[in-house]
Coordinates of C-alpha atoms in Angstrom, one line a residue:
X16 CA 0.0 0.0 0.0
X17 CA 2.8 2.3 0.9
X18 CA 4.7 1.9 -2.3
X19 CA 0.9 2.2 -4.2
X20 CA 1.1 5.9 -2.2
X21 CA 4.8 6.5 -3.2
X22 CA 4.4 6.0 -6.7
X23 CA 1.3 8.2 -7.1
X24 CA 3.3 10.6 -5.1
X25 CA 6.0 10.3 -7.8
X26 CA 3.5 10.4 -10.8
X27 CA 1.7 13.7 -9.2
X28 CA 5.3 15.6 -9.2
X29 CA 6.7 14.5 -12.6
X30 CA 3.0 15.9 -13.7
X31 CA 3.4 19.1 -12.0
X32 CA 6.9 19.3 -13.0
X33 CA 5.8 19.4 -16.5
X34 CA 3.3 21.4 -16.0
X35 CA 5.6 23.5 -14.5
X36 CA 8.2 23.2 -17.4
X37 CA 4.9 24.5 -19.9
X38 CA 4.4 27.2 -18.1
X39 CA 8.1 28.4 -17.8
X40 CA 8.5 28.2 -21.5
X41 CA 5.8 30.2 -22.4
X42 CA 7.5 33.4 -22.7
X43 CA 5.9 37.3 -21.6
X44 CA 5.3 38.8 -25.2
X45 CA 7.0 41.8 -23.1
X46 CA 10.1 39.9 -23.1
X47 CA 9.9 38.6 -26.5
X48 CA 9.5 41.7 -27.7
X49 CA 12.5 42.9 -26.4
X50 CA 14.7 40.4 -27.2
X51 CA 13.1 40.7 -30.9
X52 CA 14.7 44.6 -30.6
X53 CA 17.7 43.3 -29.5
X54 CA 18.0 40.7 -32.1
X55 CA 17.1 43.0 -34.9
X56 CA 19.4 43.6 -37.9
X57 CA 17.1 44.5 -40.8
X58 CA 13.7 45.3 -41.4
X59 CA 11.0 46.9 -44.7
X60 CA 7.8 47.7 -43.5
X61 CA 5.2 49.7 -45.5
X62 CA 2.0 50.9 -44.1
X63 CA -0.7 53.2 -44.2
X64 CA -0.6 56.2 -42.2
X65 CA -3.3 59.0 -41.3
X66 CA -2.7 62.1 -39.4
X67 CA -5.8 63.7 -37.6
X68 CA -6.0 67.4 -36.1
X69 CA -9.6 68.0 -35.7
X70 CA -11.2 67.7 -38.8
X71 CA -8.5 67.7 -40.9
X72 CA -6.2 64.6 -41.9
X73 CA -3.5 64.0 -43.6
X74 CA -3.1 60.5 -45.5
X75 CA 0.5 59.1 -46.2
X76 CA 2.1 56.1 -47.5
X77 CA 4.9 55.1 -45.3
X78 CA 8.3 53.3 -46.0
X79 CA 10.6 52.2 -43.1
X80 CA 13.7 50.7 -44.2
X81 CA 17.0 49.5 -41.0
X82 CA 20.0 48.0 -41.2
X83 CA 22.7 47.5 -38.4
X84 CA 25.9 46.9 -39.5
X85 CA 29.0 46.7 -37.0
X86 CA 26.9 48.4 -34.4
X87 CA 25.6 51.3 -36.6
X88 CA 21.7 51.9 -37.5
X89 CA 20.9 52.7 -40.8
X90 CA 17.5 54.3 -41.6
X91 CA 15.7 55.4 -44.7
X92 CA 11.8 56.7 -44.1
X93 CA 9.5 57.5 -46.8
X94 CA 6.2 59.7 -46.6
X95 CA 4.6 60.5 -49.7
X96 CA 1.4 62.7 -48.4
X97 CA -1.3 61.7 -50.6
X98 CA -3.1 64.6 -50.4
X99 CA -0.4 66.8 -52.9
X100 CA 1.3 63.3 -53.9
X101 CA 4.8 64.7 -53.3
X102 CA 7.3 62.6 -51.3
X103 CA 9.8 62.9 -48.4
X104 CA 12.4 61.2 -47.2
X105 CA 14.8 60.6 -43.9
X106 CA 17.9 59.0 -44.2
X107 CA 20.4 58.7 -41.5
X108 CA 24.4 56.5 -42.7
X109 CA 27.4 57.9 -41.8
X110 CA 27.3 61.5 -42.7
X111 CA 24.5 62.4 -40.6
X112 CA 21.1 62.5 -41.1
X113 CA 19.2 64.0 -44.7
X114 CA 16.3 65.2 -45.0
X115 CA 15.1 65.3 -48.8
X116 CA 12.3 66.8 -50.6
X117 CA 13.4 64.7 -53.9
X118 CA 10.5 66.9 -56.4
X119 CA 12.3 69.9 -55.2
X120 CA 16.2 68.5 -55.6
X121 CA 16.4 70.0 -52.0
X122 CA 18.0 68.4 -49.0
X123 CA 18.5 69.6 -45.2
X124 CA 21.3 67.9 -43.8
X125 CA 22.2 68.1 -39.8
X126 CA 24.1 65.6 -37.0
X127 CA 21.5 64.2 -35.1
X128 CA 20.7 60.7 -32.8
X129 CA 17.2 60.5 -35.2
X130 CA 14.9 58.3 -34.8
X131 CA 16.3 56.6 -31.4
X132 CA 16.3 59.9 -29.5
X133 CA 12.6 59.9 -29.0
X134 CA 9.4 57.3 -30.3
X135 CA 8.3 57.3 -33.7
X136 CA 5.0 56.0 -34.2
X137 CA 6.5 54.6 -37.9
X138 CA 9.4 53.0 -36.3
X139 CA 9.1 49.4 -35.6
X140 CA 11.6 49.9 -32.5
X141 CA 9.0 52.1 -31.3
X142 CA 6.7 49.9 -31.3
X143 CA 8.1 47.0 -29.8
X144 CA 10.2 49.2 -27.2
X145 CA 7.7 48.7 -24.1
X146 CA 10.4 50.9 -22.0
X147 CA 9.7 51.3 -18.4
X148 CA 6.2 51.8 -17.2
X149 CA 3.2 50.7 -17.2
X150 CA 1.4 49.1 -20.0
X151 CA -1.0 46.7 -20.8
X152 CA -1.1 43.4 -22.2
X153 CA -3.8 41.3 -23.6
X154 CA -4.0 37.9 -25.6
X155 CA -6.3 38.3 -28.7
X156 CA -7.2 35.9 -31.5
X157 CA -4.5 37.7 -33.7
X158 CA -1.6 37.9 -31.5
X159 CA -1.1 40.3 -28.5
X160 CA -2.7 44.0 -28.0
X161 CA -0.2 46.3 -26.0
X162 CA -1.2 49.5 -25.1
X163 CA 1.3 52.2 -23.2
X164 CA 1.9 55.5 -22.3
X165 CA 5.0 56.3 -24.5
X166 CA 6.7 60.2 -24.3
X167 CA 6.6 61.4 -27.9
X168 CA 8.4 64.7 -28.0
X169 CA 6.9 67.4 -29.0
X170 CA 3.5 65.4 -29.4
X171 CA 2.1 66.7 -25.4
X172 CA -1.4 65.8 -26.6
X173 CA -0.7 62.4 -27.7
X174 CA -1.4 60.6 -24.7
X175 CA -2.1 56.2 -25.5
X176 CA -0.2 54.1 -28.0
X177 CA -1.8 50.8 -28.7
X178 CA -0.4 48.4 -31.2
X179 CA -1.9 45.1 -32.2
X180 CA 1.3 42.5 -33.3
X181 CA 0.5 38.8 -34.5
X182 CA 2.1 35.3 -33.2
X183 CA 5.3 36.3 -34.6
X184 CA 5.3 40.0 -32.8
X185 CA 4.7 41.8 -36.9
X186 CA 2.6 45.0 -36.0
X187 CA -0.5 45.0 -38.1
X188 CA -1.9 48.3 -36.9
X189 CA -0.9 51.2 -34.3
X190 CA -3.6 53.6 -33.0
X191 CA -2.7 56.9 -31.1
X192 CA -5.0 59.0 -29.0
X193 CA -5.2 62.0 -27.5
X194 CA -5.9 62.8 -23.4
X195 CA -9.8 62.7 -24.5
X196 CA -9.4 59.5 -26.3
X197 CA -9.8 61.2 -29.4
X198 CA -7.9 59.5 -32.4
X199 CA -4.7 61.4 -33.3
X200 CA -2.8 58.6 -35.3
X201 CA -3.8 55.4 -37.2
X202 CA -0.8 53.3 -39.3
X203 CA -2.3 50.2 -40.7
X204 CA 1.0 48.0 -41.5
X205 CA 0.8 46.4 -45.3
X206 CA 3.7 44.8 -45.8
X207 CA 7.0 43.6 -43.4
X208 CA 9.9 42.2 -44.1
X209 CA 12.7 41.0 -41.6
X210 CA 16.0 40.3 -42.5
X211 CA 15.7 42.1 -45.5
X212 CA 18.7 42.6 -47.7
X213 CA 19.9 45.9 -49.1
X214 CA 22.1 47.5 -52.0
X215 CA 25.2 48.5 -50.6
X216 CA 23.7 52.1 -52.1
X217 CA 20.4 52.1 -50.4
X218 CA 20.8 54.0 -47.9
X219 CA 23.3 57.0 -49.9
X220 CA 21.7 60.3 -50.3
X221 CA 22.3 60.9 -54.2
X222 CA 21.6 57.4 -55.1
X223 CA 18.2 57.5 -53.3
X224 CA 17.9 60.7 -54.2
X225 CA 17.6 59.8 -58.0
X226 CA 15.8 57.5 -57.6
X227 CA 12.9 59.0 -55.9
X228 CA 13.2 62.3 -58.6
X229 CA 13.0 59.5 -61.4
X230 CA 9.7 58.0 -59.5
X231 CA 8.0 61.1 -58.6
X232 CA 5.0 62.0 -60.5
X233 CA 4.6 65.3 -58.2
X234 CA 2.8 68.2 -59.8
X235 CA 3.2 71.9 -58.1
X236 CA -0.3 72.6 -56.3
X237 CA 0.9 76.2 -55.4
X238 CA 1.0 79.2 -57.4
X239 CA 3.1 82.5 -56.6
X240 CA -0.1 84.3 -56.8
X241 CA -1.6 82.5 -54.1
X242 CA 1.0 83.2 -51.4
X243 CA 1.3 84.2 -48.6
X244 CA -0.6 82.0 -46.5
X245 CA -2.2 82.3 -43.4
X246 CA -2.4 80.7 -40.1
X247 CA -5.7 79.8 -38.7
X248 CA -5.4 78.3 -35.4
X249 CA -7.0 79.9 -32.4
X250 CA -5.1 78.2 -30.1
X251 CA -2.7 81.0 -31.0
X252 CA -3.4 84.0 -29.5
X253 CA -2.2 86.8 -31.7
X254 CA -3.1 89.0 -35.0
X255 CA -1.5 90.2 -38.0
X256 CA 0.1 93.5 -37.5
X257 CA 1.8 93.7 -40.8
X258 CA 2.3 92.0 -43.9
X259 CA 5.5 92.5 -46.6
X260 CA 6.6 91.2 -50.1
X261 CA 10.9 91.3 -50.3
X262 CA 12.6 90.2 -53.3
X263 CA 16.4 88.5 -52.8
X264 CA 18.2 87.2 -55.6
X265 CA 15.2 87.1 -57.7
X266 CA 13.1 85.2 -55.2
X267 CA 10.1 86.7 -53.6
X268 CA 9.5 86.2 -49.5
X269 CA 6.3 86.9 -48.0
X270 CA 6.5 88.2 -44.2
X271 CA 3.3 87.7 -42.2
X272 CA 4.4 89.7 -38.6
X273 CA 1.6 88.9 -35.8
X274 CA 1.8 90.6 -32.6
X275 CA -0.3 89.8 -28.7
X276 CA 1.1 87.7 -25.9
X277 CA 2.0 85.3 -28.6
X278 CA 3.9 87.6 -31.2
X279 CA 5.7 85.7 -34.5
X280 CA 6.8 85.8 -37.6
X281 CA 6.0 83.8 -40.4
X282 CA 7.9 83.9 -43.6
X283 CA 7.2 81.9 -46.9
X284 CA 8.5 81.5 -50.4
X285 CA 7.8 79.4 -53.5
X286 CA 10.8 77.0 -54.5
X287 CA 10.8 75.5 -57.5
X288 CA 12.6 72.3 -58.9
X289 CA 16.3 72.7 -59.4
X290 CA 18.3 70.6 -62.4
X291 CA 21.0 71.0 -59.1
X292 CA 21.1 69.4 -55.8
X293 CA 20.5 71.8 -53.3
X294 CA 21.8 71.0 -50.0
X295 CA 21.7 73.0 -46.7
X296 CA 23.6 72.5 -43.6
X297 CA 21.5 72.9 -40.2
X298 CA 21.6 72.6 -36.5
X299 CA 18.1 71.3 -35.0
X300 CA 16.0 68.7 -33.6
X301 CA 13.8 67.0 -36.3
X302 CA 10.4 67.2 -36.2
X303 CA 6.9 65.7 -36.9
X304 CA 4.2 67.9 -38.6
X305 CA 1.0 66.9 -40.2
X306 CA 2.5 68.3 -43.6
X307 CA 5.8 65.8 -43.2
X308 CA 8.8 66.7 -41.0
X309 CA 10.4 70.0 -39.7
X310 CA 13.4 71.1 -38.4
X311 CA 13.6 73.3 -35.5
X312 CA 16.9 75.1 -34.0
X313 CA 16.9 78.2 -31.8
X314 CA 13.7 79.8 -31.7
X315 CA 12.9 78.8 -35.6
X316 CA 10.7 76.0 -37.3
X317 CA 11.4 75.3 -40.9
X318 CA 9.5 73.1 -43.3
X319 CA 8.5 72.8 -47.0
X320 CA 5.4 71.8 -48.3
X321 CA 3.5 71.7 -51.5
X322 CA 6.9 73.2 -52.8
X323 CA 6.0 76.0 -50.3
X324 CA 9.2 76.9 -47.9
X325 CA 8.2 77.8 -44.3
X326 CA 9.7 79.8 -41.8
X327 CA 8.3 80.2 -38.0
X328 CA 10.3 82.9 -35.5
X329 CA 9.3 83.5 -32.4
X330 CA 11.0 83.9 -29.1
X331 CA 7.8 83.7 -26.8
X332 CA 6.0 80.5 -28.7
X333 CA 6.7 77.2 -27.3
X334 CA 7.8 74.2 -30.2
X335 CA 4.6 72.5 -29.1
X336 CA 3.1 75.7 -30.5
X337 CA 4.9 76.4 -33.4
X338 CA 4.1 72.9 -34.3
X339 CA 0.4 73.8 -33.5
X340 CA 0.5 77.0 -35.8
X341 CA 2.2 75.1 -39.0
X342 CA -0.2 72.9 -38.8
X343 CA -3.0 75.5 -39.3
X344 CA -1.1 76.9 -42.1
X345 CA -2.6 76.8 -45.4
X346 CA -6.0 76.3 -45.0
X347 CA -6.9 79.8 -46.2
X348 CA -4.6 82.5 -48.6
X349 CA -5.3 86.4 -48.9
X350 CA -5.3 86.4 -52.5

């Protein structure tokens, strides 16, 4: 009888033991997902992205390409903004970072720790980089639905990230949204690709360059008559004191000055395609607009868009601000 006890003893332990063994292998997809970030050496994804600011959106098709090699990150990011059909692109090698406005011939160039300085919503890092803090985890039919609290700079009202990733921790969609739960961000992933192999040119400004200026079926949307354009958001508290035409080697700037207890200046000029590269050194942080990206250094925010080239000084607005106010621009001209 006692060895009857003994041996059901035994069989009771080498059950839990394995059911013990079960449970340890299943892994936290928290944990997964970092070590997938850690093991990461190339990556395409392509996706669907929408901006939101109220009633307006902005719809863009977006291309991530990464590479590590001997330590180094290499990035190249694609928007083409659907709206105006004209394309933009990010690339960061060994010479910096580049950003290019390929149906222009124009490129921004500046020293810079973009993207890993900060969360991108387009970055898969980003999206699998669960950091420290709270989230939340939940097992769905499709995979796992992780939903944080991440700090994107410069983005104060963007307040939940949730991102859906399958069995094999691939992002099929990332929502963003506001402090009111308002939706400020959707990118619906279409296509991914790890371990992907790239030329040894991919990620070389005047090689990609080309090649986007060869692709780009970009027509100009903006006429000279049609300038200047005006802000319209009413977050910002200030009205137009004065506004002035200059002409400087043969180009025309238009100077909107607003004064209140939120004085700026806004200044804008039509470019036009170049048969010449046209590159530009700057210092700044990089930046995320609803018309594409931004560079912002000492109290100024520049962009281009719809082969429009934007200016924003101030020494009283806030980046958050400026931010706020280019992304009110153009909705309405004075002409």
């Amino acid at each position: 009888m006692k060895k009857k006890i003994i041996a059901v003893f035994l069989v009771l332990v080498l059950v839990c033991l394995a059911v013990l063994k079960i449970f340890m292998d299943k892994k936290d997809p928290s944990s997964t997902l970092k070590e997938v970030k850690e093991n990461l050496t190339s990556y395409y994804m392509e996706g669907n992205m929408t901006l939101h600011n109220g009633e307006d959106k902005r719809e863009f098709i977006v291309k991530v390409s990464y590479e590590k090699e001997d330590e180094k990150d290499y990035f190249k990011v694609s928007l083409n903004d659907l709206g105006i059909n004209q394309e933009q692109i990010i690339i960061k090698n060994d010479d910096g970072v580049f950003v290019m406005t390929p149906s222009l011939n124009k490129v921004y160039k500046f020293n810079g720790s973009w993207p890993m300085n900060s969360p991108k919503p387009y970055i898969y890092q980003s999206m699998i980089d669960l950091k420290e803090g709270e989230y939340e985890l939940k097992e769905v039919e499709d995979g796992y639905l992780i939903k944080n609290n991440p700090n994107f700079d410069n983005k104060i009202q963007w307040s939940t990230q949730e991102v859906l990733f399958d069995k094999n921790y691939i992002p099929k969609y990332l929502n963003i949204y506001d402090k009111d739960n308002n939706l400020s961000l959707t990118l619906n992933v279409t296509k991914m690709e790890i371990n992907k192999d790239f030329d040894d040119d991919y990620f070389k400004v005047d090689e990609s360059l080309v090649e986007a200026r060869t692709n780009s079926t970009y027509t100009y949307g903006v006429l000279e008559e049609e300038l200047p354009f005006l802000p319209t958001n009413s977050v910002i508290e200030s009205t137009l004191k004065e506004s002035s035409t200059y002409v400087i080697n043969n180009e025309t700037y238009y100077i909107l000055t607003y004064e209140g207890t939120k004085p700026f200046t806004l200044v804008q000029r039509l470019l036009s395609d170049s048969e010449s590269v046209s590159t530009t050194k700057v210092d700044g942080t990089l930046v995320d607009l609803m018309n594409g990206f931004g560079i912002y250094h000492n109290g100024v925010l520049t962009y281009c868009y719809n082969s429009v080239e934007y200016n924003i000084y101030s020494d009283v607005l806030t980046l958050d601000e400026m931010i706020e106010l280019a992304n009110g621009v153009e909705v309405s001209y004075t002409k």
